[in-house]
XYZ file of C-alpha atoms in Angstrom:
436
model
C 95.164 13.768 88.745
C 97.672 12.767 85.579
C 95.994 14.773 83.192
C 96.128 17.813 85.819
C 100.281 17.860 85.828
C 100.643 17.736 82.157
C 98.034 20.380 81.532
C 99.591 21.956 84.558
C 102.892 21.182 82.478
C 101.980 22.054 79.286
C 100.573 25.654 80.343
C 104.707 26.031 81.842
C 105.799 25.575 78.452
C 102.802 27.850 76.398
C 104.904 31.074 78.273
C 107.755 30.870 76.276
C 109.611 32.780 78.791
C 113.217 34.267 78.374
C 114.954 34.175 81.440
C 117.548 36.676 80.358
C 114.696 39.663 79.102
C 114.114 40.566 82.925
C 118.224 41.309 83.584
C 118.025 42.695 80.177
C 115.487 44.980 80.490
C 116.362 45.951 84.421
C 119.435 46.961 83.647
C 117.990 49.419 80.292
C 116.163 51.064 83.119
C 119.378 51.554 85.129
C 120.656 53.271 82.491
C 117.749 55.693 81.475
C 117.654 56.318 85.229
C 120.883 57.238 84.945
C 121.145 59.629 81.654
C 118.073 61.501 83.182
C 119.893 61.927 86.173
C 122.753 62.930 84.305
C 120.790 65.993 82.851
C 118.910 66.927 85.889
C 122.614 67.450 87.331
C 123.695 69.219 84.156
C 120.229 71.251 83.889
C 121.301 72.059 87.939
C 125.070 72.846 86.820
C 123.930 75.208 84.283
C 122.073 77.127 86.518
C 124.201 77.430 89.275
C 127.244 78.282 86.874
C 124.840 80.786 84.571
C 123.617 82.838 87.897
C 127.774 83.792 89.001
C 128.329 85.025 85.744
C 127.111 88.504 85.561
C 129.412 88.973 89.018
C 131.739 86.902 88.060
C 131.734 88.888 84.290
C 132.338 92.582 86.389
C 134.724 90.917 88.953
C 137.064 90.312 85.468
C 136.987 92.680 83.932
C 138.230 94.707 86.879
C 141.070 92.136 87.517
C 142.017 91.857 84.246
C 142.307 95.973 83.842
C 144.756 96.272 86.404
C 146.665 92.716 85.565
C 146.639 94.755 82.445
C 148.234 97.954 84.090
C 150.158 95.483 86.081
C 151.969 94.371 82.871
C 152.514 97.640 81.397
C 154.373 98.901 84.486
C 156.376 95.759 84.964
C 157.339 96.422 81.185
C 158.335 99.979 81.830
C 160.433 99.200 84.616
C 161.614 96.560 82.910
C 163.438 98.911 80.002
C 164.765 100.878 82.983
C 165.930 98.516 84.293
C 167.888 97.232 81.236
C 168.778 100.907 80.689
C 170.378 102.025 83.775
C 172.320 99.085 84.085
C 173.818 99.113 80.119
C 174.690 102.861 81.585
C 176.502 101.727 84.682
C 178.076 99.715 83.315
C 179.341 101.453 80.263
C 180.434 103.890 82.789
C 181.965 102.366 84.848
C 183.681 99.549 82.746
C 184.681 100.890 79.635
C 185.462 104.988 80.552
C 187.732 105.356 78.232
C 184.490 105.361 75.639
C 182.437 107.760 78.020
C 185.333 110.447 77.763
C 185.316 109.867 73.960
C 181.632 110.710 73.495
C 181.527 112.896 76.862
C 185.009 115.018 76.611
C 183.841 117.428 78.805
C 183.224 115.327 81.651
C 185.368 114.591 84.910
C 186.198 110.743 85.401
C 184.975 111.160 88.839
C 182.142 112.883 87.647
C 181.459 109.721 85.055
C 181.620 107.470 87.989
C 179.479 108.904 89.537
C 176.790 109.593 86.986
C 177.860 105.134 86.439
C 176.880 104.725 89.676
C 174.118 106.375 89.743
C 173.104 104.528 87.196
C 173.259 100.745 89.077
C 171.392 102.633 91.541
C 168.822 103.290 89.510
C 168.826 99.649 87.965
C 168.566 98.832 91.463
C 165.886 100.318 92.841
C 164.089 99.066 89.112
C 164.855 95.828 89.501
C 163.228 95.807 92.723
C 159.937 97.660 91.823
C 159.941 94.870 89.300
C 160.298 92.089 90.888
C 157.204 93.675 93.043
C 155.164 94.223 90.358
C 156.389 90.961 88.997
C 154.804 89.551 92.532
C 151.890 91.557 92.566
C 150.958 90.640 88.954
C 151.467 86.242 89.837
C 149.211 87.190 92.994
C 146.931 88.873 91.025
C 146.560 86.107 88.275
C 146.684 83.259 90.326
C 144.477 84.484 93.036
C 142.071 86.272 91.639
C 142.259 85.952 87.488
C 142.467 81.691 87.440
C 139.787 81.161 89.619
C 137.241 83.276 87.382
C 138.935 81.791 84.169
C 138.508 78.776 86.318
C 134.936 79.087 86.533
C 134.257 80.293 82.789
C 135.702 77.595 81.915
C 133.354 75.633 83.911
C 130.169 77.451 82.336
C 131.231 76.759 79.008
C 131.800 73.666 79.594
C 128.421 72.740 81.343
C 127.143 74.978 78.242
C 128.915 72.602 75.989
C 127.540 69.253 77.572
C 124.028 70.805 77.626
C 124.033 71.559 74.193
C 125.715 67.940 72.837
C 122.598 66.603 75.057
C 120.310 68.720 73.329
C 121.059 68.140 70.261
C 122.701 64.969 69.802
C 119.796 61.911 69.679
C 119.367 59.743 72.134
C 120.760 57.014 70.429
C 124.240 58.306 71.165
C 123.939 59.350 74.628
C 122.991 55.817 76.118
C 124.138 52.151 76.105
C 124.121 49.833 73.191
C 121.823 47.077 74.575
C 119.037 50.360 75.828
C 119.598 51.681 71.646
C 118.656 48.178 70.715
C 115.500 47.780 72.766
C 114.882 51.844 71.450
C 114.670 50.728 68.212
C 113.198 47.355 68.606
C 109.930 49.205 70.181
C 110.410 51.444 67.241
C 109.735 54.801 70.268
C 110.244 58.440 68.895
C 114.405 59.936 69.387
C 114.648 63.020 67.601
C 117.800 64.462 66.912
C 116.980 68.060 68.718
C 115.621 68.388 71.480
C 114.022 72.248 71.230
C 113.706 74.251 68.116
C 114.471 77.827 69.744
C 116.420 80.007 67.854
C 118.756 80.778 70.234
C 120.366 76.789 70.152
C 121.996 78.157 66.752
C 124.191 81.037 68.703
C 124.941 78.891 71.044
C 128.495 76.984 70.149
C 129.617 80.697 69.768
C 128.413 82.537 72.986
C 130.011 79.515 74.723
C 133.574 80.377 73.243
C 133.104 83.618 73.600
C 132.191 83.172 77.472
C 135.193 81.644 78.041
C 136.787 84.656 77.471
C 134.104 86.431 79.413
C 133.683 88.263 76.149
C 129.714 87.588 76.897
C 127.055 89.488 78.039
C 125.732 88.679 80.633
C 122.029 88.824 79.053
C 123.335 86.545 76.247
C 124.424 83.783 78.767
C 120.722 83.933 80.771
C 119.399 83.534 77.248
C 121.050 80.056 76.357
C 121.374 79.191 80.461
C 116.656 79.113 79.508
C 117.352 77.619 76.362
C 119.743 74.394 77.293
C 117.028 74.158 80.107
C 114.129 73.802 78.154
C 116.445 71.522 75.724
C 116.860 69.349 78.878
C 113.964 69.343 80.774
C 112.531 67.787 76.985
C 115.193 65.267 76.869
C 114.116 64.318 80.183
C 110.570 63.694 79.466
C 111.532 61.830 76.176
C 114.119 59.567 78.041
C 110.955 59.144 81.073
C 108.349 57.955 78.238
C 110.690 55.474 77.390
C 111.711 54.447 81.405
C 108.009 54.484 81.422
C 108.024 51.675 77.991
C 109.748 48.995 79.426
C 109.085 49.990 83.762
C 105.362 48.352 81.280
C 107.904 45.388 80.562
C 109.220 44.837 83.499
C 105.355 44.907 85.716
C 104.778 42.419 83.031
C 107.264 40.015 83.020
C 107.720 39.958 86.336
C 103.889 39.215 86.222
C 105.418 36.533 83.705
C 107.264 34.864 86.148
C 104.827 34.838 89.101
C 102.585 32.873 86.972
C 105.465 30.627 86.148
C 106.681 30.444 89.198
C 102.646 29.693 90.878
C 102.722 26.875 88.274
C 105.841 25.454 89.062
C 105.189 25.057 92.178
C 101.388 23.693 91.318
C 103.292 21.261 89.526
C 105.243 19.592 92.236
C 102.289 20.281 94.344
C 100.408 17.673 92.083
C 103.151 15.736 91.383
C 103.641 15.398 94.837
C 100.183 14.838 95.036
C 100.251 12.200 92.247
C 103.660 10.102 93.804
C 101.440 9.491 96.855
C 98.545 8.647 95.251
C 99.988 5.836 93.480
C 101.961 5.063 96.641
C 98.952 4.874 97.980
C 97.885 2.879 95.400
C 100.740 -0.061 95.976
C 99.077 0.674 99.664
C 96.006 -0.271 99.311
C 96.596 -2.974 96.534
C 99.298 -4.376 99.165
C 95.956 -4.095 101.374
C 93.640 -5.372 99.487
C 95.325 -8.236 98.302
C 96.211 -9.189 102.170
C 92.795 -9.280 102.632
C 91.691 -11.439 99.495
C 94.040 -13.818 100.730
C 93.124 -13.595 104.236
C 89.407 -13.561 103.565
C 89.886 -16.900 101.573
C 91.554 -18.552 104.176
C 88.776 -17.405 106.712
C 86.098 -18.633 103.918
C 88.062 -21.638 103.674
C 87.962 -21.961 107.338
C 84.253 -21.133 107.932
C 83.368 -23.510 105.002
C 85.023 -26.310 107.078
C 83.155 -24.950 110.810
C 79.694 -24.858 108.611
C 80.156 -28.269 106.353
C 81.576 -30.265 109.911
C 78.616 -27.932 112.343
C 75.634 -27.036 109.524
C 74.888 -30.402 107.365
C 72.795 -31.794 110.674
C 70.795 -29.228 111.457
C 69.930 -28.383 107.579
C 68.194 -31.772 107.156
C 66.551 -31.540 110.591
C 64.602 -28.180 109.672
C 64.358 -28.722 106.106
C 63.128 -32.403 106.471
C 66.723 -33.876 104.523
C 65.486 -31.428 101.589
C 69.299 -29.764 101.475
C 71.906 -31.243 102.921
C 74.618 -28.983 103.108
C 75.517 -25.529 101.668
C 79.492 -23.177 101.166
C 80.497 -20.221 100.560
C 81.975 -19.148 97.467
C 85.314 -16.630 98.282
C 82.807 -13.668 97.122
C 80.654 -14.594 100.142
C 78.044 -15.585 98.248
C 76.606 -19.098 99.618
C 75.145 -22.030 97.847
C 72.591 -24.912 99.388
C 73.178 -28.697 97.914
C 69.530 -29.762 96.912
C 68.816 -33.349 98.179
C 66.413 -32.971 95.257
C 68.003 -31.770 92.381
C 71.347 -33.383 93.383
C 73.277 -30.340 93.271
C 74.346 -26.527 94.443
C 71.701 -24.260 94.498
C 71.756 -20.254 95.126
C 70.691 -19.140 97.983
C 68.552 -16.786 95.632
C 66.983 -19.333 94.170
C 65.147 -21.282 97.255
C 62.198 -19.690 98.844
C 62.484 -17.001 101.382
C 61.148 -19.575 104.086
C 64.125 -21.959 102.788
C 66.360 -19.116 103.839
C 65.382 -18.105 106.928
C 65.587 -21.985 108.079
C 69.316 -22.226 106.047
C 70.269 -19.355 108.354
C 68.935 -19.841 111.672
C 70.706 -23.544 111.000
C 74.207 -21.081 110.279
C 73.527 -19.246 113.237
C 73.117 -21.910 115.298
C 75.721 -24.076 114.029
C 78.300 -20.585 114.870
C 77.105 -20.423 118.187
C 77.680 -24.111 119.103
C 81.314 -23.004 117.492
C 82.037 -20.201 119.871
C 80.323 -21.983 122.757
C 82.747 -24.831 122.391
C 85.790 -22.079 121.984
C 85.142 -20.973 125.170
C 85.082 -24.604 126.435
C 82.137 -23.769 128.842
C 79.375 -25.752 129.473
C 75.627 -24.482 129.694
C 75.763 -21.369 127.000
C 72.724 -20.130 126.049
C 71.306 -18.913 122.741
C 69.040 -15.729 122.240
C 66.823 -15.955 118.952
C 64.521 -12.582 117.971
C 61.780 -13.691 115.904
C 63.580 -17.068 113.691
C 60.444 -17.821 112.678
C 59.428 -14.947 110.387
C 58.292 -15.581 106.695
C 57.875 -19.542 108.550
C 54.519 -21.953 108.250
C 52.970 -23.515 111.146
C 54.695 -26.820 109.738
C 58.414 -25.797 109.084
C 58.243 -23.713 113.039
C 57.450 -26.602 114.533
C 59.737 -28.797 112.607
C 62.138 -26.089 114.001
C 61.114 -25.902 117.237
C 61.470 -29.464 117.875
C 64.977 -29.210 116.282
C 65.936 -26.535 118.481
C 65.027 -28.485 121.382
C 66.849 -30.822 120.645
C 70.187 -28.599 119.847
C 69.681 -28.058 123.774
C 70.291 -30.748 124.907
C 74.311 -30.004 124.375
C 76.999 -27.173 125.126
C 74.377 -24.934 124.680
C 71.680 -25.456 127.088
C 68.932 -22.460 126.909
C 67.828 -21.504 123.851
C 65.886 -18.082 124.321
C 63.633 -16.686 121.291
C 60.629 -14.680 120.199
C 57.424 -14.843 118.266
C 54.028 -13.149 117.925
C 52.174 -16.444 118.055
C 52.918 -19.452 120.048
C 53.625 -22.709 117.483
C 50.343 -25.064 119.450
C 51.602 -28.363 120.037
C 55.529 -27.673 121.126
C 56.138 -28.170 124.639
C 58.127 -25.300 126.178
C 59.609 -25.005 128.912
C 58.469 -21.316 130.093
C 55.947 -19.107 128.713
C 56.018 -15.956 129.280
C 53.766 -13.346 127.679
C 53.822 -10.120 127.015
C 50.653 -8.215 126.523
C 50.459 -4.887 124.644
C 49.606 -2.781 127.281
C 50.031 -4.292 130.136
C 53.170 -3.775 132.984
C 52.600 -7.521 133.909
C 54.738 -10.644 132.770
C 52.794 -13.560 133.038
C 54.742 -16.839 132.443
């Protein structure tokens, strides 16, 4: 588990993910998309303004001609006003000069001429004022909106021309430009090579004054639309490259997140395993202590109750036995004067030793219940015994049954000869009746 956890952490380290890369790419994509949208709006605005230009051109020429006529009439009225005013003032305030210049005119006639000139000046002033107001109305309400629309069209043509003739490197943010340079992407200066592109600046200036033919404006709009479309297609390629990198970066981040979650899960599992090992180690230690205590008590029990039975069953060849901490069994041999491993004695002797232990434990359990007349059932206790051992064991069992263990029942394939039994029940094969 530790190896898998370390491998996962190394896998995370080998990814070498720059956490600032994805926000940077998203900002670049946003910048390119905004520029694409600007080019689209620019083309829509150019189409809209260019479609109204022919009607505006005709309307402008008509309104401009009317404005010029109003201007000429206004100037004439002003001249009449000034002349009439001067004549009236001359005759009214300098009659001596008038008499010297026009000696044959009477004073009353001069006064009449003066007053008539003043009235003419007043009428001229009134007519001039009306012409001025009407001229202002034509200028502000008719001519100025047409001039504004012409300026809008010229501005749309100028912006579109700049977008078509300037490279993308001048139309995006610095970070976006750096990215495009890093990727060695193609960034042409001009988006179209149409010959009309050279005339568009001149047409733009004359369009402001309504001096460009409608045919030229439509030709410029078509050329600029082609250029804008090419520029949008160029930006679309750059956008595709950036989005592909975003997808790769997102996949890397997802993979790193998966590995981080896996590393966390592995670390938690490893920590749980460490805790479980501590618990298991503690449990094993407690079990060992308890087992040691149990073995010690069992050895005391065996040493107390088993020697007599063991000596009876083995004709005093073996005096005692002992359980080791690993639960292996050793038997004290009278002949060898030492303990022998359980596997060093014969199978028959092993059965005798085991039977002695079973009876000793049965007696101990019977004593623990503090009740008399307990029974012990033994299934084939004399298997692998020779007749001598079987007879010796049976005699010993008879002595054992005189204590708390008042009855011992056993099953056997054959009945040993020469041994008196309290009851002998025969169970013959194929018969349904037991005979006592």
